[in-house]
CSV table of C-alpha atoms in Angstrom, one decimal:
chain,number,residue,atom,x,y,z
A,1,UNK,CA,9.6,43.3,26.4
A,2,UNK,CA,10.8,39.8,26.0
A,3,UNK,CA,14.5,39.6,26.2
A,4,UNK,CA,17.6,37.4,26.7
A,5,UNK,CA,20.4,38.9,28.8
A,6,UNK,CA,24.0,37.8,28.9
A,7,UNK,CA,25.5,40.1,31.5
A,8,UNK,CA,29.1,39.4,30.7
A,9,UNK,CA,30.4,40.7,27.4
A,10,UNK,CA,33.8,39.3,27.8
A,11,UNK,CA,35.2,36.7,30.2
A,12,UNK,CA,38.9,35.6,30.5
A,13,UNK,CA,39.8,32.4,32.3
A,14,UNK,CA,42.9,30.3,32.6
A,15,UNK,CA,43.1,27.0,31.0
A,16,UNK,CA,42.0,24.3,33.4
A,17,UNK,CA,39.9,26.7,35.4
A,18,UNK,CA,36.1,26.4,35.8
A,19,UNK,CA,33.7,28.5,33.8
A,20,UNK,CA,30.2,29.8,34.2
A,21,UNK,CA,28.5,31.9,31.6
A,22,UNK,CA,25.3,33.6,32.7
A,23,UNK,CA,22.0,33.9,30.9
A,24,UNK,CA,18.8,35.4,32.1
A,25,UNK,CA,15.5,35.6,30.2
A,26,UNK,CA,12.3,37.5,30.6
A,27,UNK,CA,9.3,35.5,29.4
A,28,UNK,CA,6.1,34.5,31.1
A,29,UNK,CA,6.1,30.8,30.6
A,30,UNK,CA,9.0,28.3,30.5
A,31,UNK,CA,10.6,28.7,27.2
A,32,UNK,CA,12.8,26.4,25.2
A,33,UNK,CA,16.4,27.3,26.1
A,34,UNK,CA,19.6,26.8,24.1
A,35,UNK,CA,23.3,27.5,24.2
A,36,UNK,CA,25.3,27.9,21.0
A,37,UNK,CA,29.0,28.5,20.4
A,38,UNK,CA,30.4,30.5,17.5
A,39,UNK,CA,34.0,30.2,16.4
A,40,UNK,CA,35.5,32.5,13.8
A,41,UNK,CA,34.6,31.4,10.3
A,42,UNK,CA,32.2,28.8,11.6
A,43,UNK,CA,28.5,28.6,12.1
A,44,UNK,CA,26.8,28.5,15.4
A,45,UNK,CA,27.1,25.0,17.0
A,46,UNK,CA,24.5,23.8,19.4
A,47,UNK,CA,26.0,22.9,22.8
A,48,UNK,CA,22.9,21.9,24.6
A,49,UNK,CA,19.2,22.6,25.0
A,50,UNK,CA,16.4,22.4,27.6
A,51,UNK,CA,12.8,21.8,26.9
A,52,UNK,CA,11.5,20.1,30.0
A,53,UNK,CA,12.3,17.6,32.6
A,54,UNK,CA,15.6,17.4,34.5
A,55,UNK,CA,16.8,21.0,35.0
A,56,UNK,CA,20.5,20.1,34.7
A,57,UNK,CA,21.3,19.3,31.1
A,58,UNK,CA,24.4,17.9,29.6
A,59,UNK,CA,25.8,19.0,26.3
A,60,UNK,CA,28.7,18.4,24.0
A,61,UNK,CA,32.4,19.2,24.8
A,62,UNK,CA,31.9,18.7,28.5
A,63,UNK,CA,29.4,21.6,28.9
A,64,UNK,CA,26.3,21.6,31.1
A,65,UNK,CA,23.6,24.1,32.0
A,66,UNK,CA,21.1,24.4,34.7
A,67,UNK,CA,17.6,25.9,34.3
A,68,UNK,CA,16.4,27.8,37.4
A,69,UNK,CA,12.9,28.9,37.0
A,70,UNK,CA,12.9,31.0,40.2
A,71,UNK,CA,15.8,33.0,38.8
A,72,UNK,CA,14.8,32.9,35.1
A,73,UNK,CA,18.3,31.7,34.4
A,74,UNK,CA,20.0,29.1,32.3
A,75,UNK,CA,23.7,29.4,33.1
A,76,UNK,CA,26.3,27.4,31.2
A,77,UNK,CA,29.1,25.7,33.1
A,78,UNK,CA,32.3,23.7,32.4
A,79,UNK,CA,34.5,22.4,35.2
A,80,UNK,CA,37.8,22.7,33.3
A,81,UNK,CA,38.2,24.9,30.3
A,82,UNK,CA,40.4,24.0,27.4
A,83,UNK,CA,42.2,26.5,25.1
A,84,UNK,CA,39.9,25.3,22.3
A,85,UNK,CA,36.9,26.6,24.1
A,86,UNK,CA,37.8,30.2,23.3
A,87,UNK,CA,34.9,31.4,21.2
A,88,UNK,CA,31.7,33.5,21.5
A,89,UNK,CA,28.8,31.9,23.3
A,90,UNK,CA,25.2,32.7,22.8
A,91,UNK,CA,22.2,31.9,24.9
A,92,UNK,CA,18.9,31.7,22.9
A,93,UNK,CA,15.3,31.3,23.8
A,94,UNK,CA,12.3,30.0,21.8
A,95,UNK,CA,9.3,31.3,23.7
A,96,UNK,CA,6.8,29.7,21.4
A,97,UNK,CA,6.9,26.4,23.1
A,98,UNK,CA,8.2,24.9,19.9
A,99,UNK,CA,5.3,26.1,17.7
A,100,UNK,CA,7.3,28.4,15.4
A,101,UNK,CA,10.9,27.7,16.5
A,102,UNK,CA,11.8,31.4,16.4
A,103,UNK,CA,14.9,32.1,18.5
A,104,UNK,CA,15.8,35.2,20.4
A,105,UNK,CA,19.4,35.5,21.1
A,106,UNK,CA,21.4,37.2,23.8
A,107,UNK,CA,24.3,39.5,22.8
A,108,UNK,CA,26.9,36.9,23.4
A,109,UNK,CA,29.8,36.4,25.8
A,110,UNK,CA,33.3,36.3,24.3
A,111,UNK,CA,35.5,33.7,26.1
A,112,UNK,CA,39.2,34.1,26.1
A,113,UNK,CA,41.3,31.3,27.5
A,114,UNK,CA,44.8,32.1,28.9
A,115,UNK,CA,47.5,29.4,28.8
B,1,UNK,CA,25.4,15.2,9.9
B,2,UNK,CA,23.2,18.3,9.8
B,3,UNK,CA,25.6,20.5,7.9
B,4,UNK,CA,24.5,23.9,6.5
B,5,UNK,CA,26.6,25.8,4.0
B,6,UNK,CA,26.4,29.3,2.8
B,7,UNK,CA,27.8,30.9,-0.4
B,8,UNK,CA,29.6,33.1,-0.8
B,9,UNK,CA,31.4,33.5,2.5
B,10,UNK,CA,32.3,37.1,1.7
B,11,UNK,CA,31.0,39.5,-0.9
B,12,UNK,CA,31.8,43.1,-1.7
B,13,UNK,CA,29.5,45.0,-4.0
B,14,UNK,CA,28.8,48.6,-5.1
B,15,UNK,CA,25.9,50.6,-3.8
B,16,UNK,CA,22.8,50.1,-5.8
B,17,UNK,CA,23.6,46.6,-6.9
B,18,UNK,CA,21.9,43.4,-5.8
B,19,UNK,CA,23.5,40.5,-4.1
B,20,UNK,CA,22.3,36.9,-3.7
B,21,UNK,CA,23.3,34.7,-0.8
B,22,UNK,CA,22.7,30.9,-0.9
B,23,UNK,CA,22.0,28.7,2.1
B,24,UNK,CA,22.0,24.9,1.6
B,25,UNK,CA,21.3,22.0,3.8
B,26,UNK,CA,23.8,19.4,2.7
B,27,UNK,CA,22.7,16.2,4.4
B,28,UNK,CA,19.1,16.8,5.4
B,29,UNK,CA,15.9,18.2,4.1
B,30,UNK,CA,15.1,21.6,5.6
B,31,UNK,CA,11.4,22.2,5.8
B,32,UNK,CA,12.1,25.6,7.5
B,33,UNK,CA,15.0,28.0,7.0
B,34,UNK,CA,15.7,31.1,8.9
B,35,UNK,CA,17.7,34.2,8.0
B,36,UNK,CA,19.5,36.3,10.6
B,37,UNK,CA,21.6,39.4,10.6
B,38,UNK,CA,24.4,39.9,13.0
B,39,UNK,CA,25.9,43.3,13.8
B,40,UNK,CA,29.3,43.7,15.4
B,41,UNK,CA,29.0,43.0,19.2
B,42,UNK,CA,25.3,42.4,18.8
B,43,UNK,CA,23.2,39.3,18.9
B,44,UNK,CA,21.7,37.6,15.9
B,45,UNK,CA,18.5,39.3,14.8
B,46,UNK,CA,15.9,37.2,13.0
B,47,UNK,CA,15.0,38.7,9.7
B,48,UNK,CA,12.6,36.1,8.3
B,49,UNK,CA,11.4,32.5,8.4
B,50,UNK,CA,10.7,30.6,5.3
B,51,UNK,CA,9.0,27.3,4.7
B,52,UNK,CA,9.7,25.3,1.6
B,53,UNK,CA,7.3,26.3,-1.1
B,54,UNK,CA,5.7,29.1,0.8
B,55,UNK,CA,6.3,32.8,1.1
B,56,UNK,CA,8.7,33.9,3.8
B,57,UNK,CA,7.4,35.5,7.0
B,58,UNK,CA,9.3,38.6,7.8
B,59,UNK,CA,10.0,40.1,11.2
B,60,UNK,CA,8.7,43.5,12.1
B,61,UNK,CA,10.9,46.2,10.6
B,62,UNK,CA,12.4,44.0,7.9
B,63,UNK,CA,11.7,45.3,4.4
B,64,UNK,CA,10.4,42.4,2.4
B,65,UNK,CA,11.0,44.2,-0.9
B,66,UNK,CA,14.6,44.8,0.0
B,67,UNK,CA,15.4,41.4,1.4
B,68,UNK,CA,14.0,38.8,-1.0
B,69,UNK,CA,13.8,35.3,0.3
B,70,UNK,CA,13.2,32.2,-1.8
B,71,UNK,CA,12.9,28.7,-0.5
B,72,UNK,CA,12.2,26.8,-3.6
B,73,UNK,CA,13.5,23.4,-2.5
B,74,UNK,CA,14.0,21.4,0.6
B,75,UNK,CA,17.8,22.0,0.5
B,76,UNK,CA,18.1,25.6,-0.8
B,77,UNK,CA,17.1,29.0,0.3
B,78,UNK,CA,18.3,32.3,-1.1
B,79,UNK,CA,18.5,35.8,0.3
B,80,UNK,CA,18.8,38.6,-2.2
B,81,UNK,CA,19.7,42.0,-1.0
B,82,UNK,CA,18.3,44.4,-3.6
B,83,UNK,CA,19.6,47.8,-4.3
B,84,UNK,CA,22.2,47.4,-1.5
B,85,UNK,CA,23.4,50.4,0.4
B,86,UNK,CA,26.3,50.7,2.9
B,87,UNK,CA,23.9,50.4,5.8
B,88,UNK,CA,23.1,46.8,4.6
B,89,UNK,CA,26.7,45.8,5.2
B,90,UNK,CA,26.5,43.1,7.8
B,91,UNK,CA,27.0,39.4,8.6
B,92,UNK,CA,24.1,37.3,7.3
B,93,UNK,CA,23.6,33.9,8.8
B,94,UNK,CA,21.1,31.2,7.8
B,95,UNK,CA,19.8,28.3,9.7
B,96,UNK,CA,17.8,25.2,8.8
B,97,UNK,CA,15.7,22.6,10.6
B,98,UNK,CA,13.7,19.6,9.6
B,99,UNK,CA,10.2,18.9,10.5
B,100,UNK,CA,11.0,16.4,13.1
B,101,UNK,CA,13.3,18.4,15.3
B,102,UNK,CA,13.3,21.6,17.4
B,103,UNK,CA,17.0,22.3,16.7
B,104,UNK,CA,18.2,24.8,14.1
B,105,UNK,CA,21.5,24.1,12.4
B,106,UNK,CA,23.4,27.2,11.4
B,107,UNK,CA,25.5,28.1,8.3
B,108,UNK,CA,28.9,29.7,8.7
B,109,UNK,CA,27.6,33.1,7.6
B,110,UNK,CA,28.2,35.6,4.8
B,111,UNK,CA,30.0,38.9,5.3
B,112,UNK,CA,28.4,41.5,3.0
B,113,UNK,CA,30.2,44.8,2.4
B,114,UNK,CA,28.5,47.5,0.4
B,115,UNK,CA,30.8,50.2,-0.9
């Protein structure tokens, strides 16, 4: 079955430390890949997306993600975490190649940032 | 830009009653809107996709007669939960996209509690 896996349910890091959130997908072809962030009381905000081309994509708020076809992964990274980054992060996949734009989401990773 | 609102943000209703949730794109025309349901500690589950002026397309397992979706204009879609029961209690999130983009913009969600 097609799926998106975020192995880490909850991650705690110290402010200023680096961050990597993992995402793996199981689809036959290269899907469209997204990372969203959800803060309490707010809608999901798009951090970055990958459709094709350069496998390292830059997003907002200093985030980046790298698509690795051989590992079916699209991990999110940030070199130095800020307290305001505490939120829930979702990886999502559109495996239709952009034809119907339906997203399949992972279960999310909750990020806690310690001062 | 690309702001999506939902109303109400929270609603409590009695079992057997119907509840309507509105999703509006405030600064763009949404040719396609999506409705998701999010359970605690779970990912977003796509319920249905609606294109303006057309009938919604429901995902497998979603009861179309229970979750009525209307997308009558390019800025408004509504989800009506009919004859609500406690098991319908959940967080409902909508998203919207224009015809010229692959990106979905999400609303802040509506917390439905059925007593």
